[in-house]
Amino acid sequence: MADVQREYSSVREISGPIIIVEGVEGVSYSEVVEITTPDNTKKHGQVLEVDGDVAIIQVFEGTSGTSTSGTRVRFTGRTLHLPVSEDMLGRVFNGMGEPIDDCPEIIPEEERDINGLPINPSAREYPRDFIQTGISAIDGMNTLVRGQKLPIFSGSGMPHNEIAAQITRQAKVLTGEEFGIVFAAMGITYEEANFFKENFKKTGALEKVVMFLNLADDPAIERIITPRVALTAAEYLAFEKGMHLLVILTDMTNYCEALREISAAREEVPGRRGYPGYMYTDLASIYERAGRIEGVKGSITQMPILTMPDDDMNHPIPDLSGYITEGQIIVSRDLQRKGIYPPIDVSPSLSRLMKDGIGKGRTREDHDGLQNQLFGAYAKGKEMRDLVAVVGEDALSELDKRYLTFSEEFEKKFIRQKKDENRSIEETFELGWKLLAMLPEEELKRVDQKYIDKYYPRTKSE
Amino acid sequence: MIEGNIIKISGPVVVAENMKGAKMYEVVRVGEHNLIGEIIELIHDRATMQVYEETAGLHVGEKVVSMGSPLSVKLGPGLIRNIYDGIQRPLEDLKAAQGNFIEKGFSADELPLKTWKFTPTVSAGTTISGGMVIGEVPESELVIHKILVPPNVEGKLVDIVPKGEYHIEDDVATVLTTDGEKKLKMYHSWPVRVPRPYVNKFPPAMPLVTGQRVLDTFFPIAKGGTAGIPGGFGTGKTVTQHQLAKWADAEIVVYVGCGERGNEMTQVLNEFPKLKDPRTGKPITERTVLIANTSNMPVAAREASIYTGVTIAEYFRDMGYDVALMADSTSRWAEALREISGRLEEMPGEAGFPAYLSSKLSGFYERSGRVESLCGDSGSISIIGAVSPPGGDFSEPVTQNTLRVVKVFWALDKSLKDQRHFPSINWLTSYSLYLDDVNPWWSKNVSSEWKETRDRAMELLQKENELKEIVQLIGPDALPERERVILLASQIIREDFLQQNAFHEVDSFCSEKKQVAMLKIMMDFYDMAVKLADEGITMLEIREVSGVSKIARLKYIKEEDVDSYIVGIYAELKQGYEKLLENYKGR
Ligand SMILES: Nc1ncnc2c1ncn2[C@@H]1O[C@H](COP(=O)(O)OP(=O)(O)OP(=O)(O)O)[C@@H](O)[C@H]1O
Ligand SMILES: [Mg+2]
């Protein structure tokens, strides 16, 4: 199609982030366009639909400044590609994947379509390598493994950033291989982004971090691209260069808002709360880019962060995410109010890949029984709390009271830790057993007797 | 062959003009990469297609060629142990050809190009008709693959090859039909959207035994039946579906991963070869066909995946096998339907789903059933569909439309899940309409007391629910001992019978016999306890008797040790209670 005209100024309509161009020929679906406004500003867009000689285009930088006359649209004939190279490590890019750190241009080793390709299910390797985050609520109760996608469900004003930062500083596998970090910011504030930057500096391993920043005052529609460019870089580094990567995507809520904006502008039939009906599939095309591949050395572990509007877990954003990810870490306002950091509520949190990543030869033989017992005892203690609220503490039996104290101590000693406290998995286990010693041995029905015999600190009880 | 040009592209939906003469549901090849698609709407010379591969990069003006036949699957030896995408492309071959990622524009042979040991079962001269068996191929350790005459072929068998090794593409028989001679191979094709014919449908009579206590004993599904399993995220749909695929007494399992996680399919691929079918002792992969169209694979192929699955299931049913089909998740299929419908700008119904959601859904479940097949054998398809309601709210259209057609409802419950009561199937809201149908089978083959024990246990659980409300108001101490005994017994049923750990070596599977024995001892314990309570002994005293805590261990006792273990508990309970009574009378 070499003789086809590629630049048009026949903009018919502009609506929100969308412009519609008519009289076009040979346009391809999803291709990238370059837009020049009457005042010579350059913008980028992508074809959302072609119908005969009409192309519908989403403009990443927003349509302000564009006009139905004097705006030129050039079709590039290519889908969005990201130049990738090992030199991306240590660099900072904008939300479209262009360097913004005043360092030299990246000399690409390859250019990759930012949408990636689906991993063939029969090429995947099941994730099983325990990642020690140094945080007991995660390592002990909701263990993360290499190649998992485990989001943090949080709310505004809660310390999800601190938790994510602590994880990036402390995460390691017991065989010693280190993690590289790919960090994608979508609509977070400059301060938040800076917090992460300083944090990465602290680890002294900035040369193992790649940052993609779309900040709060950056174009909103660009957020649709940001996680994709970040994951494209991550796939290259993981599956071509053999690196193990932790990918932090924050805040997925802002990403979904951008998706909703486009959908509304296109007048699509809205789904729940106005989010598009295809949001599940769209989010899956991001989250499913985590994983391991058989015979390939690297891995992608995803930790998306999302702030639940209204702290509502049934809101479409956390709900659809939960349907795709392999569990969730839930940050609780109640615990935060009690002054507990990290305020991770272990009851509704779950790591679905935990069971295959723990136990003998991975963490320790008693891990499953121990976490199960801690979970049960904590749940029982919380039940007692509710009961006390109704009938008063005096109505409790001696045993019930022990459970009550257990739940308090569990929050204060096991869940709570310092922001720079990096607990080894053994320390977490030891702590857990120490807490169980508050309960009579006969109560430990969820742990195998042989582990009780081995680990229950008998002398210290009473 | 009809050739047209693309005029519109919107995601997986492509419109081409100059397509006059093309037929509805015909397969098309789209663009220079020969993407596979299917015609879903025809208006004048314009054909609208859903494309089963990524359409990014496709441009207006590229050509579209219709292939003359509807979307079909190839049915023959080589299906077992295979893993396909939604349109029957073998993922292993895709991997060999393209590497670890799925690229577009690839087609592969649906059935492996290899030889099979064929033994004819009819001789030349026989009059044959559609669905008849003409030979057999040992396909796997568990499956004798019967070679069927395609349903639309009949005539006189002119010749058939002798017993021997034949290649999948070899002709094995010649039939003289009214249209002349026709060669038959070991496989044939069948359009996925057309149910395969059979002679007769029978009412269900046998349970599909799953080894899962809450299912088999409380809410059984029949062979040839349908079940829906709705639940919010993380409530246990996939684990339950995997448990069924592992342990159900089906001869063939077709597992469709429809718009779900890649790792879950990997898990099946890793785990199944290591698991032995408890009834045959053979690896369960030897009876399994997998279809994986994960959430990040093209949505149109996701829409097709459940049809590909059910057509393969029908084919094995036609050989006289009992087939179980799991679809995880039908909600993702419905969403694919909705996305395509939205792109067609059809009038949206409830929650944006097209008005035909309901009829498509019932059309799918209608392909289940126990039938007399064309070859005179009886076979069945049981369909178990997972449903993923947004926000876990069962009032949404996919759940509601599913409940309208399925006969078994396994309601997953978030609050049970939060307590880690697994499987988190709510015993108060779930139901099975097959109870009376399968009762004769249980009476005859397992125990005449199955139904009665089950009904009494259910009654107890319902009673518990009523009592719990009272307890919340006045506390447990205020209840009479008799009712406290009900609470104790129902707690035992909940924790030690209904809860079943899918990941525990022994507990994962529980035989029919063990199920009855377990529930029986729990109810016998209850009866004993009521008598003691009537004598004035308290629930707390009853609970402390040594045999009681052993009931809880029962689920972890290996099948072969269950009988003697149970005898032991009975003895201990009896002794304990006699002593209690004695002491009490002495007081
Ligand atoms: N029978 C069971 N025994 C033990 N654990 C279970 C059982 N069923 C479910 N679980 C636990 O619940 C988790 C979630 O289950 P599962 O993956 O089946 O949920 P789901 O309903 O399929 O969720 P989604 O809709 O997100 O796919 C499992 O990873 C496991 O930890
Ligand atoms: Mg699932």
PDB file of C-alpha atoms in Angstrom, chain A residues 14 36-39 41 43 62-67 71:
ATOM      1  CA  ILE A  14     -13.621  15.397  18.299  1.00  0.00           C
ATOM      2  CA  THR A  36      -0.115  17.630  14.703  1.00  0.00           C
ATOM      3  CA  THR A  37      -2.349  20.337  16.109  1.00  0.00           C
ATOM      4  CA  PRO A  38      -2.751  23.741  14.481  1.00  0.00           C
ATOM      5  CA  ASP A  39      -0.165  25.150  16.900  1.00  0.00           C
ATOM      6  CA  THR A  41       2.043  20.312  19.057  1.00  0.00           C
ATOM      7  CA  LYS A  43       0.366  13.995  19.912  1.00  0.00           C
ATOM      8  CA  GLY A  62      -5.909  14.191  25.207  1.00  0.00           C
ATOM      9  CA  THR A  63      -7.535  16.208  22.441  1.00  0.00           C
ATOM     10  CA  SER A  64      -7.055  19.705  23.814  1.00  0.00           C
ATOM     11  CA  GLY A  65      -5.609  21.915  21.108  1.00  0.00           C
ATOM     12  CA  THR A  66      -6.861  19.712  18.296  1.00  0.00           C
ATOM     13  CA  SER A  67      -9.421  21.118  15.943  1.00  0.00           C
ATOM     14  CA  THR A  71      -5.128  19.303  12.592  1.00  0.00           C
TER      15      THR A  71
END
